[in-house]
Amino acid sequence: MTTPRFAETFAGPQVHRTAFTPRHEFTGQRVAIIGSGAAAARLLPGIAAEAARVTVFQTEAVWVLPRVPVPGATLPRRAPQRLLRLVARVNLRVQVHDSWLRHRLTPDDTAGVAVHNSYYRTLRQPHCTLVTWPIARLVPLGVRTVDGIEHQVDSIVYADDAGYVVRTVARPRRLHPSAELVKEIA
């Protein structure tokens, strides 16, 4: 994950995580989680249980599927792409009733797929906020987004995505004939 501009100006601690380990290091703090939907999904529930307030700066949305309650099930790896998108869309609609939040969590059809049961539920908690505006820079007291809003936080967690996206779901696209020619030449 790329660190935002002016990271050295932020006065609080900055850590990189791929998974949450309960250490009570965020108890009572205002925490920013910066990363893709898949990486943030792994960290958010644990951090939200400790922190007073959590702001998720989502750099990229992903489709989220619920875990299958069958031991050893590998539904996402074997299922057709259309089925994965359909199940992910239904999961989002069932779990997120707020249409504006659902809109910000909806990725495009080519986005990756992650498997998680409590990401949407945790985001709906009153002390959790989702920000989809791009980050302009870090400032001494937090994160400033390109819309000019400064989000004050005590700690920043970079949610590193270490290959936890199940797979990329791509839909077939029709290319313009000249685009196919450029592809062959390149």
Coordinates of C-alpha atoms in Angstrom, one line a residue:
M1 CA 0.0 0.0 0.0
T2 CA 1.2 3.5 -0.9
T3 CA 1.5 5.9 2.1
P4 CA -0.4 9.2 1.5
R5 CA 1.4 12.4 0.9
F6 CA 3.0 14.2 3.9
A7 CA 2.8 11.1 6.1
E8 CA 5.6 12.4 8.2
T9 CA 3.5 15.4 9.3
F10 CA 1.0 13.2 11.2
A11 CA 1.7 13.5 14.9
G12 CA 0.2 10.1 16.0
P13 CA 1.3 6.5 15.4
Q14 CA 1.0 4.9 12.0
V15 CA 1.0 1.1 11.6
H16 CA 0.7 -1.4 8.7
R17 CA -1.5 -4.4 9.4
T18 CA -2.6 -7.4 7.3
A19 CA -4.7 -8.9 10.2
F20 CA -6.1 -7.8 13.5
T21 CA -4.4 -8.9 16.7
P22 CA -6.2 -7.9 19.9
R23 CA -3.6 -5.8 21.9
H24 CA -5.9 -3.1 23.2
E25 CA -3.6 -0.5 21.5
F26 CA -6.7 1.4 20.1
T27 CA -8.8 1.4 23.2
G28 CA -10.7 4.7 23.4
Q29 CA -9.0 6.2 20.3
R30 CA -10.1 7.7 17.1
V31 CA -8.7 5.4 14.5
A32 CA -8.4 5.8 10.7
I33 CA -8.2 2.7 8.6
I34 CA -6.8 3.3 5.1
G35 CA -7.0 0.6 2.5
S36 CA -9.1 -1.4 0.0
G37 CA -12.4 -2.9 1.1
A38 CA -10.9 -6.4 1.3
A39 CA -8.1 -5.3 3.6
A40 CA -10.3 -3.0 5.7
A41 CA -12.9 -5.9 6.1
R42 CA -10.3 -8.0 8.0
L43 CA -9.3 -5.2 10.4
L44 CA -12.5 -3.2 11.0
P45 CA -14.4 -5.5 13.3
G46 CA -11.5 -6.0 15.8
I47 CA -10.5 -2.3 15.8
A48 CA -14.1 -1.1 16.1
A49 CA -14.5 -3.3 19.2
E50 CA -11.7 -1.3 20.9
A51 CA -11.8 2.2 19.4
A52 CA -14.1 5.1 20.4
R53 CA -14.5 6.0 16.7
V54 CA -13.3 4.4 13.4
T55 CA -13.1 6.1 10.1
V56 CA -12.5 3.8 7.1
F57 CA -10.9 5.5 4.1
Q58 CA -11.8 3.1 1.4
T59 CA -9.4 3.2 -1.5
E60 CA -11.2 0.6 -3.6
A61 CA -14.5 -1.2 -3.1
V62 CA -14.7 -5.0 -3.4
W63 CA -17.5 -7.5 -3.5
V64 CA -18.1 -9.1 -0.1
L65 CA -19.5 -12.6 0.2
P66 CA -20.7 -14.1 3.4
R67 CA -18.8 -17.1 4.7
V68 CA -20.4 -20.4 3.9
P69 CA -21.2 -22.2 7.1
V70 CA -19.9 -25.5 5.8
P71 CA -16.4 -26.6 6.9
G72 CA -14.0 -26.7 4.0
A73 CA -16.4 -25.1 1.5
T74 CA -14.7 -23.3 -1.4
L75 CA -17.7 -21.7 -3.1
P76 CA -16.0 -18.6 -4.3
R77 CA -13.2 -20.5 -6.1
R78 CA -15.6 -22.9 -8.0
A79 CA -18.7 -20.8 -8.6
P80 CA -19.4 -19.1 -11.9
Q81 CA -18.6 -15.3 -12.0
R82 CA -22.2 -14.3 -12.6
L83 CA -23.3 -16.3 -9.5
L84 CA -20.6 -14.6 -7.4
R85 CA -21.7 -11.1 -8.4
L86 CA -25.3 -12.0 -7.8
V87 CA -24.7 -13.4 -4.3
A88 CA -22.5 -10.4 -3.5
R89 CA -25.1 -7.9 -4.7
V90 CA -27.8 -9.7 -2.6
N91 CA -25.5 -9.8 0.4
L92 CA -24.9 -6.0 0.1
R93 CA -28.6 -5.2 -0.3
V94 CA -29.7 -7.5 2.6
Q95 CA -27.0 -6.2 5.0
V96 CA -26.9 -2.5 4.1
H97 CA -30.3 -0.8 4.2
D98 CA -29.0 2.8 3.9
S99 CA -29.0 3.5 0.1
W100 CA -26.2 6.1 0.2
L101 CA -23.8 3.7 2.2
R102 CA -24.7 0.9 -0.1
H103 CA -23.9 3.0 -3.2
R104 CA -20.4 3.9 -1.7
L105 CA -19.8 0.2 -1.0
T106 CA -20.8 -1.0 -4.4
P107 CA -17.8 -1.8 -6.6
D108 CA -17.8 -2.1 -10.3
D109 CA -18.3 -5.5 -11.8
T110 CA -14.6 -6.1 -12.3
A111 CA -13.7 -5.7 -8.6
G112 CA -12.3 -8.5 -6.5
V113 CA -14.3 -10.7 -4.2
A114 CA -13.6 -11.0 -0.5
V115 CA -15.3 -13.3 2.0
H116 CA -16.3 -11.8 5.3
N117 CA -19.3 -12.0 7.7
S118 CA -19.2 -8.9 9.8
Y119 CA -17.7 -6.1 7.6
Y120 CA -21.1 -4.5 6.6
R121 CA -22.5 -5.1 10.1
T122 CA -19.6 -3.3 11.7
L123 CA -19.8 -0.4 9.3
R124 CA -23.4 0.2 10.3
Q125 CA -22.4 0.9 13.9
P126 CA -22.8 4.5 15.0
H127 CA -19.1 5.0 15.8
C128 CA -17.9 3.8 12.3
T129 CA -17.8 6.0 9.3
L130 CA -16.9 5.2 5.6
V131 CA -15.1 7.8 3.6
T132 CA -14.7 7.3 -0.1
W133 CA -13.2 10.7 -1.1
P134 CA -9.6 10.3 -2.1
I135 CA -7.0 11.4 0.5
A136 CA -5.2 14.6 -0.3
R137 CA -2.6 14.4 2.4
L138 CA -2.0 13.6 6.1
V139 CA -2.0 16.6 8.5
P140 CA -0.7 16.8 12.1
L141 CA -4.1 15.9 13.6
G142 CA -5.4 13.4 11.0
V143 CA -6.4 12.9 7.3
R144 CA -7.5 15.6 4.8
T145 CA -9.5 14.4 1.9
V146 CA -9.7 16.2 -1.5
D147 CA -13.1 17.7 -0.6
G148 CA -11.2 19.8 2.1
I149 CA -12.5 18.0 5.2
E150 CA -10.0 17.2 7.9
H151 CA -10.8 14.0 9.7
Q152 CA -9.1 14.2 13.2
V153 CA -7.7 10.8 14.4
D154 CA -5.3 9.6 17.0
S155 CA -3.9 6.6 15.1
I156 CA -3.7 5.5 11.4
V157 CA -3.8 1.9 10.4
Y158 CA -2.8 1.1 6.8
A159 CA -4.7 -2.0 5.9
D160 CA -2.3 -3.9 3.7
D161 CA -3.9 -6.3 1.2
A162 CA -1.6 -9.4 1.2
G163 CA -3.5 -11.4 -1.4
Y164 CA -6.7 -11.9 0.6
V165 CA -9.0 -11.1 -2.4
V166 CA -10.5 -14.4 -3.4
R167 CA -10.4 -13.6 -7.1
T168 CA -11.1 -10.9 -9.6
V169 CA -14.5 -11.1 -11.2
A170 CA -14.3 -9.8 -14.8
R171 CA -17.1 -9.5 -17.1
P172 CA -16.5 -10.1 -20.8
R173 CA -16.1 -6.8 -22.7
R174 CA -16.3 -6.1 -26.4
L175 CA -13.3 -4.2 -27.6
H176 CA -13.3 -1.8 -30.5
P177 CA -11.5 -3.5 -33.4
S178 CA -8.7 -0.9 -33.3
A179 CA -8.1 -1.7 -29.6
E180 CA -7.6 -5.3 -30.5
L181 CA -5.1 -4.3 -33.1
V182 CA -3.2 -2.1 -30.6
K183 CA -3.1 -5.1 -28.3
E184 CA -1.6 -7.3 -30.9
I185 CA 1.0 -4.7 -31.9
A186 CA 2.0 -4.0 -28.3

